[in-house]
Amino acid sequence: MFKLTSLNLNGIRSAATKGVQAWLEAHAPDCICVQEIKAQSPDLAGRFESLAGLRGHFHLAEKKGYSGVGLYTRHEPSAVQAGFGSPEFDAEGRYLEARFDTPRRRFSLISAYFPSGSSGPERQQAKFRFLAEFYPHLQRLKRERDFILCGDVNIAHQEIDLKNWKSNQKNSGFLPEERAWMSQVLDELQLVDVYRRLHPDTTGDSYTWWSNRGQAYAKNVGWRLDYHLATPALGACARAAAVYKAQKFSDHAPITIDYAFSL
């Protein structure tokens, strides 16, 4: 069984002070995809190159204290690709692909952090540009190899994916255009929303993000923003999925899925 976790750290140094490393040691995933590292190479040196015996690979933002994705793995990749060929968004550190290819298999694990549009119209337009660029990349990738993309997609796809869907229909993360993009990925591109394959009707237990305002976490007023998106053969291998809420490492919760394959 291959245990794969995804977690938006909202700052790796912040998450470290909240016990994420001890949790990882006990949790023992084969790989964890992380987003919003919010650090530069000197900040990682000597401290975060590896976590809980997993070796780290990173795609960091040019801007300090911003974005950045990584992937900690037990298995050594055959190749690592930082960025997906977008000058605008590769500068923001949003995509890391680790390839585990053999003569019989072409397989990738991807850690991705989609832009948020919640800070205003300018960033929402950037998010739309990202989605427009990213879809053809996924199309090309799917033609070439199997993959599992883990990450903070910053989109709640369906009404069951957030607590207050009625009042959020004009807000970033639940806009009709964003939801339509997710539908296109699942229906036309035929990627698998792995959590929903295993838990098609779950509401509150599916949430992975809570606002820091009010008592959103305590009241479970959340959103499902963190996903595993897999090519069909890999999605069919999923056996169990869980969102971990016993400890809080950031404003997101880790989502772990067990797959019936091994590297």
mmCIF file of N, CA and C in Angstrom, residues 58-187:
data_model
loop_
_atom_site.group_PDB
_atom_site.id
_atom_site.type_symbol
_atom_site.label_atom_id
_atom_site.label_comp_id
_atom_site.label_asym_id
_atom_site.label_seq_id
_atom_site.Cartn_x
_atom_site.Cartn_y
_atom_site.Cartn_z
ATOM 1 N N PHE A 58 11.879 20.692 -4.018
ATOM 2 C CA PHE A 58 11.142 21.941 -3.854
ATOM 3 C C PHE A 58 11.066 22.760 -5.137
ATOM 4 N N HIS A 59 10.005 23.547 -5.244
ATOM 5 C CA HIS A 59 9.881 24.614 -6.237
ATOM 6 C C HIS A 59 9.437 25.854 -5.464
ATOM 7 N N LEU A 60 10.366 26.758 -5.239
ATOM 8 C CA LEU A 60 10.128 27.901 -4.365
ATOM 9 C C LEU A 60 9.836 29.151 -5.182
ATOM 10 N N ALA A 61 9.062 30.045 -4.594
ATOM 11 C CA ALA A 61 8.725 31.300 -5.260
ATOM 12 C C ALA A 61 9.921 32.245 -5.253
ATOM 13 N N GLU A 62 9.973 33.102 -6.271
ATOM 14 C CA GLU A 62 11.010 34.130 -6.291
ATOM 15 C C GLU A 62 10.775 35.158 -5.190
ATOM 16 N N LYS A 63 9.519 35.440 -4.903
ATOM 17 C CA LYS A 63 9.154 36.402 -3.870
ATOM 18 C C LYS A 63 9.315 35.773 -2.487
ATOM 19 N N LYS A 64 9.953 36.471 -1.579
ATOM 20 C CA LYS A 64 10.205 35.938 -0.240
ATOM 21 C C LYS A 64 8.895 35.776 0.540
ATOM 22 N N GLY A 65 8.844 34.689 1.319
ATOM 23 C CA GLY A 65 7.700 34.465 2.194
ATOM 24 C C GLY A 65 6.392 34.220 1.478
ATOM 25 N N TYR A 66 6.484 33.648 0.265
ATOM 26 C CA TYR A 66 5.288 33.525 -0.568
ATOM 27 C C TYR A 66 5.266 32.161 -1.247
ATOM 28 N N SER A 67 4.092 31.541 -1.263
ATOM 29 C CA SER A 67 3.833 30.346 -2.064
ATOM 30 C C SER A 67 4.910 29.272 -1.858
ATOM 31 N N GLY A 68 5.280 28.573 -2.914
ATOM 32 C CA GLY A 68 6.282 27.512 -2.830
ATOM 33 C C GLY A 68 5.648 26.161 -2.561
ATOM 34 N N VAL A 69 6.102 25.150 -3.308
ATOM 35 C CA VAL A 69 5.596 23.790 -3.117
ATOM 36 C C VAL A 69 6.769 22.828 -2.936
ATOM 37 N N GLY A 70 6.465 21.671 -2.391
ATOM 38 C CA GLY A 70 7.497 20.665 -2.195
ATOM 39 C C GLY A 70 6.903 19.279 -2.143
ATOM 40 N N LEU A 71 7.796 18.319 -2.091
ATOM 41 C CA LEU A 71 7.400 16.916 -2.073
ATOM 42 C C LEU A 71 8.474 16.153 -1.307
ATOM 43 N N TYR A 72 8.075 15.518 -0.219
ATOM 44 C CA TYR A 72 8.987 14.696 0.579
ATOM 45 C C TYR A 72 8.668 13.232 0.313
ATOM 46 N N THR A 73 9.677 12.470 -0.073
ATOM 47 C CA THR A 73 9.413 11.097 -0.494
ATOM 48 C C THR A 73 10.430 10.111 0.042
ATOM 49 N N ARG A 74 9.954 8.892 0.289
ATOM 50 C CA ARG A 74 10.811 7.773 0.703
ATOM 51 C C ARG A 74 11.612 7.225 -0.467
ATOM 52 N N HIS A 75 11.060 7.358 -1.667
ATOM 53 C CA HIS A 75 11.645 6.763 -2.864
ATOM 54 C C HIS A 75 12.312 7.843 -3.705
ATOM 55 N N GLU A 76 13.452 7.523 -4.259
ATOM 56 C CA GLU A 76 14.183 8.498 -5.058
ATOM 57 C C GLU A 76 13.553 8.618 -6.453
ATOM 58 N N PRO A 77 13.162 9.839 -6.861
ATOM 59 C CA PRO A 77 12.592 10.007 -8.196
ATOM 60 C C PRO A 77 13.631 9.764 -9.290
ATOM 61 N N SER A 78 13.145 9.372 -10.464
ATOM 62 C CA SER A 78 14.035 9.257 -11.618
ATOM 63 C C SER A 78 14.308 10.632 -12.217
ATOM 64 N N ALA A 79 13.410 11.584 -11.975
ATOM 65 C CA ALA A 79 13.591 12.962 -12.433
ATOM 66 C C ALA A 79 12.646 13.863 -11.640
ATOM 67 N N VAL A 80 13.019 15.141 -11.519
ATOM 68 C CA VAL A 80 12.179 16.126 -10.838
ATOM 69 C C VAL A 80 12.052 17.348 -11.740
ATOM 70 N N GLN A 81 10.823 17.805 -11.934
ATOM 71 C CA GLN A 81 10.563 18.969 -12.776
ATOM 72 C C GLN A 81 9.893 20.049 -11.950
ATOM 73 N N ALA A 82 10.528 21.210 -11.865
ATOM 74 C CA ALA A 82 9.967 22.359 -11.150
ATOM 75 C C ALA A 82 9.342 23.307 -12.158
ATOM 76 N N GLY A 83 8.056 23.556 -12.014
ATOM 77 C CA GLY A 83 7.342 24.414 -12.942
ATOM 78 C C GLY A 83 6.708 23.634 -14.074
ATOM 79 N N PHE A 84 5.694 24.253 -14.707
ATOM 80 C CA PHE A 84 5.005 23.573 -15.810
ATOM 81 C C PHE A 84 5.103 24.360 -17.111
ATOM 82 N N GLY A 85 6.068 25.284 -17.169
ATOM 83 C CA GLY A 85 6.316 25.999 -18.416
ATOM 84 C C GLY A 85 5.588 27.317 -18.550
ATOM 85 N N SER A 86 5.118 27.876 -17.421
ATOM 86 C CA SER A 86 4.418 29.156 -17.423
ATOM 87 C C SER A 86 5.327 30.220 -16.805
ATOM 88 N N PRO A 87 5.803 31.200 -17.577
ATOM 89 C CA PRO A 87 6.667 32.232 -16.997
ATOM 90 C C PRO A 87 6.028 32.950 -15.802
ATOM 91 N N GLU A 88 4.742 33.263 -15.928
ATOM 92 C CA GLU A 88 4.076 33.984 -14.843
ATOM 93 C C GLU A 88 3.983 33.145 -13.575
ATOM 94 N N PHE A 89 3.524 31.915 -13.698
ATOM 95 C CA PHE A 89 3.212 31.147 -12.493
ATOM 96 C C PHE A 89 4.371 30.287 -12.004
ATOM 97 N N ASP A 90 5.311 29.973 -12.884
ATOM 98 C CA ASP A 90 6.499 29.262 -12.398
ATOM 99 C C ASP A 90 7.316 30.158 -11.475
ATOM 100 N N ALA A 91 7.277 31.470 -11.691
ATOM 101 C CA ALA A 91 7.982 32.401 -10.807
ATOM 102 C C ALA A 91 7.379 32.410 -9.405
ATOM 103 N N GLU A 92 6.134 31.921 -9.291
ATOM 104 C CA GLU A 92 5.454 31.897 -7.994
ATOM 105 C C GLU A 92 5.613 30.564 -7.261
ATOM 106 N N GLY A 93 6.312 29.604 -7.862
ATOM 107 C CA GLY A 93 6.568 28.340 -7.172
ATOM 108 C C GLY A 93 5.319 27.534 -6.901
ATOM 109 N N ARG A 94 4.629 27.117 -7.971
ATOM 110 C CA ARG A 94 3.326 26.471 -7.807
ATOM 111 C C ARG A 94 3.258 25.030 -8.296
ATOM 112 N N TYR A 95 4.355 24.476 -8.813
ATOM 113 C CA TYR A 95 4.253 23.141 -9.430
ATOM 114 C C TYR A 95 5.566 22.394 -9.289
ATOM 115 N N LEU A 96 5.480 21.211 -8.708
ATOM 116 C CA LEU A 96 6.635 20.316 -8.635
ATOM 117 C C LEU A 96 6.190 18.914 -9.015
ATOM 118 N N GLU A 97 6.877 18.341 -9.991
ATOM 119 C CA GLU A 97 6.542 16.996 -10.486
ATOM 120 C C GLU A 97 7.729 16.064 -10.273
ATOM 121 N N ALA A 98 7.521 15.011 -9.507
ATOM 122 C CA ALA A 98 8.548 13.984 -9.309
ATOM 123 C C ALA A 98 8.157 12.761 -10.126
ATOM 124 N N ARG A 99 9.064 12.337 -10.989
ATOM 125 C CA ARG A 99 8.800 11.189 -11.858
ATOM 126 C C ARG A 99 9.467 9.934 -11.295
ATOM 127 N N PHE A 100 8.734 8.846 -11.362
ATOM 128 C CA PHE A 100 9.221 7.550 -10.882
ATOM 129 C C PHE A 100 9.086 6.557 -12.031
ATOM 130 N N ASP A 101 9.886 6.762 -13.061
ATOM 131 C CA ASP A 101 9.762 5.983 -14.290
ATOM 132 C C ASP A 101 10.628 4.725 -14.245
ATOM 133 N N THR A 102 10.106 3.686 -14.841
ATOM 134 C CA THR A 102 10.847 2.435 -15.030
ATOM 135 C C THR A 102 10.632 2.019 -16.490
ATOM 136 N N PRO A 103 11.322 0.987 -16.965
ATOM 137 C CA PRO A 103 11.071 0.529 -18.334
ATOM 138 C C PRO A 103 9.615 0.135 -18.596
ATOM 139 N N ARG A 104 8.879 -0.191 -17.523
ATOM 140 C CA ARG A 104 7.492 -0.644 -17.689
ATOM 141 C C ARG A 104 6.454 0.396 -17.275
ATOM 142 N N ARG A 105 6.903 1.563 -16.764
ATOM 143 C CA ARG A 105 5.929 2.481 -16.160
ATOM 144 C C ARG A 105 6.396 3.931 -16.303
ATOM 145 N N ARG A 106 5.442 4.807 -16.628
ATOM 146 C CA ARG A 106 5.687 6.241 -16.603
ATOM 147 C C ARG A 106 4.696 6.850 -15.608
ATOM 148 N N PHE A 107 5.226 7.286 -14.472
ATOM 149 C CA PHE A 107 4.378 7.685 -13.354
ATOM 150 C C PHE A 107 4.949 8.917 -12.661
ATOM 151 N N SER A 108 4.066 9.861 -12.339
ATOM 152 C CA SER A 108 4.476 11.094 -11.658
ATOM 153 C C SER A 108 3.612 11.366 -10.435
ATOM 154 N N LEU A 109 4.239 11.951 -9.423
ATOM 155 C CA LEU A 109 3.541 12.572 -8.303
ATOM 156 C C LEU A 109 3.754 14.074 -8.422
ATOM 157 N N ILE A 110 2.678 14.834 -8.241
ATOM 158 C CA ILE A 110 2.732 16.283 -8.442
ATOM 159 C C ILE A 110 2.211 16.981 -7.194
ATOM 160 N N SER A 111 2.957 17.989 -6.750
ATOM 161 C CA SER A 111 2.476 18.890 -5.707
ATOM 162 C C SER A 111 2.176 20.229 -6.363
ATOM 163 N N ALA A 112 0.940 20.709 -6.211
ATOM 164 C CA ALA A 112 0.519 21.935 -6.899
ATOM 165 C C ALA A 112 -0.233 22.854 -5.940
ATOM 166 N N TYR A 113 -0.031 24.144 -6.142
ATOM 167 C CA TYR A 113 -0.721 25.158 -5.350
ATOM 168 C C TYR A 113 -1.348 26.161 -6.310
ATOM 169 N N PHE A 114 -2.669 26.071 -6.461
ATOM 170 C CA PHE A 114 -3.383 26.961 -7.364
ATOM 171 C C PHE A 114 -3.514 28.346 -6.724
ATOM 172 N N PRO A 115 -3.511 29.408 -7.518
ATOM 173 C CA PRO A 115 -3.677 30.748 -6.948
ATOM 174 C C PRO A 115 -5.024 30.915 -6.252
ATOM 175 N N SER A 116 -5.025 31.791 -5.263
ATOM 176 C CA SER A 116 -6.266 32.222 -4.630
ATOM 177 C C SER A 116 -6.684 33.543 -5.255
ATOM 178 N N GLY A 117 -7.973 33.725 -5.437
ATOM 179 C CA GLY A 117 -8.471 34.992 -5.960
ATOM 180 C C GLY A 117 -9.170 35.827 -4.918
ATOM 181 N N SER A 118 -9.053 35.417 -3.651
ATOM 182 C CA SER A 118 -9.863 36.050 -2.605
ATOM 183 C C SER A 118 -9.392 37.443 -2.220
ATOM 184 N N SER A 119 -8.166 37.819 -2.594
ATOM 185 C CA SER A 119 -7.671 39.135 -2.176
ATOM 186 C C SER A 119 -8.176 40.268 -3.062
ATOM 187 N N GLY A 120 -8.780 39.930 -4.218
ATOM 188 C CA GLY A 120 -9.338 40.989 -5.047
ATOM 189 C C GLY A 120 -9.398 40.606 -6.512
ATOM 190 N N PRO A 121 -9.990 41.480 -7.346
ATOM 191 C CA PRO A 121 -10.200 41.180 -8.770
ATOM 192 C C PRO A 121 -8.908 40.878 -9.529
ATOM 193 N N GLU A 122 -7.817 41.563 -9.189
ATOM 194 C CA GLU A 122 -6.566 41.339 -9.911
ATOM 195 C C GLU A 122 -6.072 39.909 -9.742
ATOM 196 N N ARG A 123 -6.129 39.402 -8.512
ATOM 197 C CA ARG A 123 -5.681 38.028 -8.259
ATOM 198 C C ARG A 123 -6.681 37.011 -8.802
ATOM 199 N N GLN A 124 -7.952 37.375 -8.846
ATOM 200 C CA GLN A 124 -8.927 36.462 -9.437
ATOM 201 C C GLN A 124 -8.656 36.306 -10.934
ATOM 202 N N GLN A 125 -8.300 37.390 -11.591
ATOM 203 C CA GLN A 125 -7.955 37.299 -13.007
ATOM 204 C C GLN A 125 -6.698 36.450 -13.206
ATOM 205 N N ALA A 126 -5.743 36.574 -12.282
ATOM 206 C CA ALA A 126 -4.545 35.730 -12.345
ATOM 207 C C ALA A 126 -4.924 34.264 -12.177
ATOM 208 N N LYS A 127 -5.872 33.995 -11.292
ATOM 209 C CA LYS A 127 -6.328 32.618 -11.085
ATOM 210 C C LYS A 127 -6.954 32.059 -12.358
ATOM 211 N N PHE A 128 -7.762 32.872 -13.030
ATOM 212 C CA PHE A 128 -8.359 32.426 -14.295
ATOM 213 C C PHE A 128 -7.276 32.160 -15.343
ATOM 214 N N ARG A 129 -6.241 33.010 -15.378
ATOM 215 C CA ARG A 129 -5.137 32.782 -16.324
ATOM 216 C C ARG A 129 -4.432 31.471 -16.008
ATOM 217 N N PHE A 130 -4.236 31.200 -14.719
ATOM 218 C CA PHE A 130 -3.602 29.950 -14.310
ATOM 219 C C PHE A 130 -4.420 28.752 -14.783
ATOM 220 N N LEU A 131 -5.711 28.789 -14.529
ATOM 221 C CA LEU A 131 -6.570 27.667 -14.926
ATOM 222 C C LEU A 131 -6.526 27.450 -16.434
ATOM 223 N N ALA A 132 -6.521 28.559 -17.191
ATOM 224 C CA ALA A 132 -6.492 28.461 -18.651
ATOM 225 C C ALA A 132 -5.181 27.849 -19.144
ATOM 226 N N GLU A 133 -4.079 28.138 -18.467
ATOM 227 C CA GLU A 133 -2.782 27.578 -18.851
ATOM 228 C C GLU A 133 -2.610 26.144 -18.364
ATOM 229 N N PHE A 134 -3.198 25.855 -17.215
ATOM 230 C CA PHE A 134 -2.921 24.568 -16.562
ATOM 231 C C PHE A 134 -3.682 23.419 -17.209
ATOM 232 N N TYR A 135 -4.874 23.697 -17.714
ATOM 233 C CA TYR A 135 -5.673 22.611 -18.305
ATOM 234 C C TYR A 135 -4.947 21.939 -19.474
ATOM 235 N N PRO A 136 -4.433 22.689 -20.465
ATOM 236 C CA PRO A 136 -3.705 22.007 -21.555
ATOM 237 C C PRO A 136 -2.454 21.290 -21.078
ATOM 238 N N HIS A 137 -1.841 21.791 -20.009
ATOM 239 C CA HIS A 137 -0.694 21.059 -19.450
ATOM 240 C C HIS A 137 -1.142 19.687 -18.946
ATOM 241 N N LEU A 138 -2.264 19.643 -18.219
ATOM 242 C CA LEU A 138 -2.783 18.362 -17.735
ATOM 243 C C LEU A 138 -3.164 17.449 -18.894
ATOM 244 N N GLN A 139 -3.723 18.033 -19.948
ATOM 245 C CA GLN A 139 -4.057 17.242 -21.143
ATOM 246 C C GLN A 139 -2.818 16.553 -21.717
ATOM 247 N N ARG A 140 -1.761 17.337 -21.894
ATOM 248 C CA ARG A 140 -0.515 16.785 -22.460
ATOM 249 C C ARG A 140 0.055 15.707 -21.543
ATOM 250 N N LEU A 141 0.056 15.997 -20.259
ATOM 251 C CA LEU A 141 0.636 15.066 -19.290
ATOM 252 C C LEU A 141 -0.112 13.735 -19.289
ATOM 253 N N LYS A 142 -1.437 13.816 -19.348
ATOM 254 C CA LYS A 142 -2.250 12.599 -19.317
ATOM 255 C C LYS A 142 -2.015 11.731 -20.548
ATOM 256 N N ARG A 143 -1.697 12.363 -21.661
ATOM 257 C CA ARG A 143 -1.395 11.591 -22.872
ATOM 258 C C ARG A 143 -0.075 10.826 -22.724
ATOM 259 N N GLU A 144 0.809 11.321 -21.891
ATOM 260 C CA GLU A 144 2.160 10.771 -21.796
ATOM 261 C C GLU A 144 2.380 9.812 -20.629
ATOM 262 N N ARG A 145 1.599 9.994 -19.522
ATOM 263 C CA ARG A 145 1.926 9.226 -18.314
ATOM 264 C C ARG A 145 0.758 9.218 -17.335
ATOM 265 N N ASP A 146 0.835 8.283 -16.395
ATOM 266 C CA ASP A 146 -0.087 8.291 -15.258
ATOM 267 C C ASP A 146 0.446 9.246 -14.196
ATOM 268 N N PHE A 147 -0.469 9.854 -13.456
ATOM 269 C CA PHE A 147 -0.019 10.752 -12.397
ATOM 270 C C PHE A 147 -1.092 10.914 -11.330
ATOM 271 N N ILE A 148 -0.631 11.335 -10.161
ATOM 272 C CA ILE A 148 -1.517 11.801 -9.094
ATOM 273 C C ILE A 148 -1.079 13.221 -8.756
ATOM 274 N N LEU A 149 -1.998 14.161 -8.895
ATOM 275 C CA LEU A 149 -1.740 15.539 -8.515
ATOM 276 C C LEU A 149 -2.359 15.774 -7.150
ATOM 277 N N CYS A 150 -1.545 16.204 -6.204
ATOM 278 C CA CYS A 150 -2.013 16.547 -4.863
ATOM 279 C C CYS A 150 -1.849 18.042 -4.661
ATOM 280 N N GLY A 151 -2.797 18.651 -3.998
ATOM 281 C CA GLY A 151 -2.552 20.047 -3.700
ATOM 282 C C GLY A 151 -3.765 20.839 -3.300
ATOM 283 N N ASP A 152 -3.482 22.105 -3.000
ATOM 284 C CA ASP A 152 -4.501 23.084 -2.675
ATOM 285 C C ASP A 152 -4.960 23.699 -3.992
ATOM 286 N N VAL A 153 -6.141 23.279 -4.422
ATOM 287 C CA VAL A 153 -6.694 23.708 -5.705
ATOM 288 C C VAL A 153 -7.448 25.032 -5.563
ATOM 289 N N ASN A 154 -7.779 25.407 -4.332
ATOM 290 C CA ASN A 154 -8.498 26.656 -4.060
ATOM 291 C C ASN A 154 -9.838 26.735 -4.787
ATOM 292 N N ILE A 155 -10.460 25.576 -5.005
ATOM 293 C CA ILE A 155 -11.802 25.515 -5.593
ATOM 294 C C ILE A 155 -12.608 24.458 -4.842
ATOM 295 N N ALA A 156 -13.779 24.830 -4.372
ATOM 296 C CA ALA A 156 -14.748 23.859 -3.866
ATOM 297 C C ALA A 156 -15.671 23.509 -5.037
ATOM 298 N N HIS A 157 -15.678 22.249 -5.444
ATOM 299 C CA HIS A 157 -16.330 21.885 -6.702
ATOM 300 C C HIS A 157 -17.847 21.873 -6.599
ATOM 301 N N GLN A 158 -18.373 21.249 -5.555
ATOM 302 C CA GLN A 158 -19.819 21.041 -5.458
ATOM 303 C C GLN A 158 -20.373 21.682 -4.192
ATOM 304 N N GLU A 159 -21.685 21.750 -4.115
ATOM 305 C CA GLU A 159 -22.328 22.344 -2.939
ATOM 306 C C GLU A 159 -21.950 21.608 -1.659
ATOM 307 N N ILE A 160 -21.720 20.296 -1.753
ATOM 308 C CA ILE A 160 -21.365 19.531 -0.554
ATOM 309 C C ILE A 160 -19.920 19.772 -0.118
ATOM 310 N N ASP A 161 -19.165 20.570 -0.895
ATOM 311 C CA ASP A 161 -17.760 20.797 -0.587
ATOM 312 C C ASP A 161 -17.502 22.033 0.270
ATOM 313 N N LEU A 162 -18.547 22.692 0.723
ATOM 314 C CA LEU A 162 -18.378 23.814 1.650
ATOM 315 C C LEU A 162 -19.657 23.990 2.449
ATOM 316 N N LYS A 163 -19.485 24.572 3.628
ATOM 317 C CA LYS A 163 -20.608 24.682 4.552
ATOM 318 C C LYS A 163 -21.670 25.660 4.039
ATOM 319 N N ASN A 164 -21.242 26.868 3.704
ATOM 320 C CA ASN A 164 -22.191 27.920 3.334
ATOM 321 C C ASN A 164 -22.163 28.181 1.833
ATOM 322 N N TRP A 165 -22.605 27.203 1.070
ATOM 323 C CA TRP A 165 -22.503 27.335 -0.383
ATOM 324 C C TRP A 165 -23.421 28.411 -0.950
ATOM 325 N N LYS A 166 -24.570 28.596 -0.360
ATOM 326 C CA LYS A 166 -25.520 29.577 -0.909
ATOM 327 C C LYS A 166 -24.960 30.992 -0.863
ATOM 328 N N SER A 167 -24.298 31.320 0.239
ATOM 329 C CA SER A 167 -23.782 32.690 0.396
ATOM 330 C C SER A 167 -22.419 32.887 -0.243
ATOM 331 N N ASN A 168 -21.840 31.834 -0.832
ATOM 332 C CA ASN A 168 -20.501 31.948 -1.413
ATOM 333 C C ASN A 168 -20.482 31.831 -2.934
ATOM 334 N N GLN A 169 -21.653 31.885 -3.561
ATOM 335 C CA GLN A 169 -21.705 31.664 -5.007
ATOM 336 C C GLN A 169 -21.044 32.771 -5.825
ATOM 337 N N LYS A 170 -20.831 33.939 -5.216
ATOM 338 C CA LYS A 170 -20.141 35.035 -5.906
ATOM 339 C C LYS A 170 -18.754 35.278 -5.337
ATOM 340 N N ASN A 171 -18.268 34.331 -4.533
ATOM 341 C CA ASN A 171 -16.952 34.471 -3.914
ATOM 342 C C ASN A 171 -15.931 33.549 -4.560
ATOM 343 N N SER A 172 -14.686 34.014 -4.597
ATOM 344 C CA SER A 172 -13.598 33.215 -5.151
ATOM 345 C C SER A 172 -13.516 31.868 -4.443
ATOM 346 N N GLY A 173 -13.304 30.837 -5.227
ATOM 347 C CA GLY A 173 -13.262 29.479 -4.707
ATOM 348 C C GLY A 173 -14.539 28.706 -4.970
ATOM 349 N N PHE A 174 -15.627 29.440 -5.238
ATOM 350 C CA PHE A 174 -16.894 28.776 -5.549
ATOM 351 C C PHE A 174 -17.622 29.502 -6.684
ATOM 352 N N LEU A 175 -16.846 30.205 -7.509
ATOM 353 C CA LEU A 175 -17.441 30.889 -8.655
ATOM 354 C C LEU A 175 -17.857 29.874 -9.719
ATOM 355 N N PRO A 176 -18.897 30.167 -10.482
ATOM 356 C CA PRO A 176 -19.337 29.231 -11.523
ATOM 357 C C PRO A 176 -18.224 28.846 -12.498
ATOM 358 N N GLU A 177 -17.374 29.819 -12.865
ATOM 359 C CA GLU A 177 -16.302 29.540 -13.817
ATOM 360 C C GLU A 177 -15.273 28.560 -13.240
ATOM 361 N N GLU A 178 -14.982 28.702 -11.947
ATOM 362 C CA GLU A 178 -14.028 27.807 -11.293
ATOM 363 C C GLU A 178 -14.605 26.400 -11.182
ATOM 364 N N ARG A 179 -15.845 26.318 -10.787
ATOM 365 C CA ARG A 179 -16.500 25.020 -10.648
ATOM 366 C C ARG A 179 -16.615 24.326 -12.009
ATOM 367 N N ALA A 180 -16.870 25.118 -13.064
ATOM 368 C CA ALA A 180 -16.946 24.555 -14.415
ATOM 369 C C ALA A 180 -15.586 24.006 -14.847
ATOM 370 N N TRP A 181 -14.510 24.678 -14.450
ATOM 371 C CA TRP A 181 -13.169 24.188 -14.771
ATOM 372 C C TRP A 181 -12.939 22.824 -14.118
ATOM 373 N N MET A 182 -13.337 22.690 -12.855
ATOM 374 C CA MET A 182 -13.190 21.403 -12.171
ATOM 375 C C MET A 182 -14.035 20.330 -12.853
ATOM 376 N N SER A 183 -15.241 20.686 -13.255
ATOM 377 C CA SER A 183 -16.089 19.718 -13.959
ATOM 378 C C SER A 183 -15.447 19.271 -15.257
ATOM 379 N N GLN A 184 -14.818 20.196 -15.960
ATOM 380 C CA GLN A 184 -14.150 19.860 -17.210
ATOM 381 C C GLN A 184 -12.995 18.898 -16.966
ATOM 382 N N VAL A 185 -12.240 19.136 -15.908
ATOM 383 C CA VAL A 185 -11.123 18.252 -15.561
ATOM 384 C C VAL A 185 -11.620 16.835 -15.276
ATOM 385 N N LEU A 186 -12.743 16.746 -14.591
ATOM 386 C CA LEU A 186 -13.257 15.428 -14.195
ATOM 387 C C LEU A 186 -14.059 14.756 -15.309
ATOM 388 N N ASP A 187 -14.845 15.525 -16.047
ATOM 389 C CA ASP A 187 -15.744 14.934 -17.039
ATOM 390 C C ASP A 187 -15.098 14.774 -18.413
#
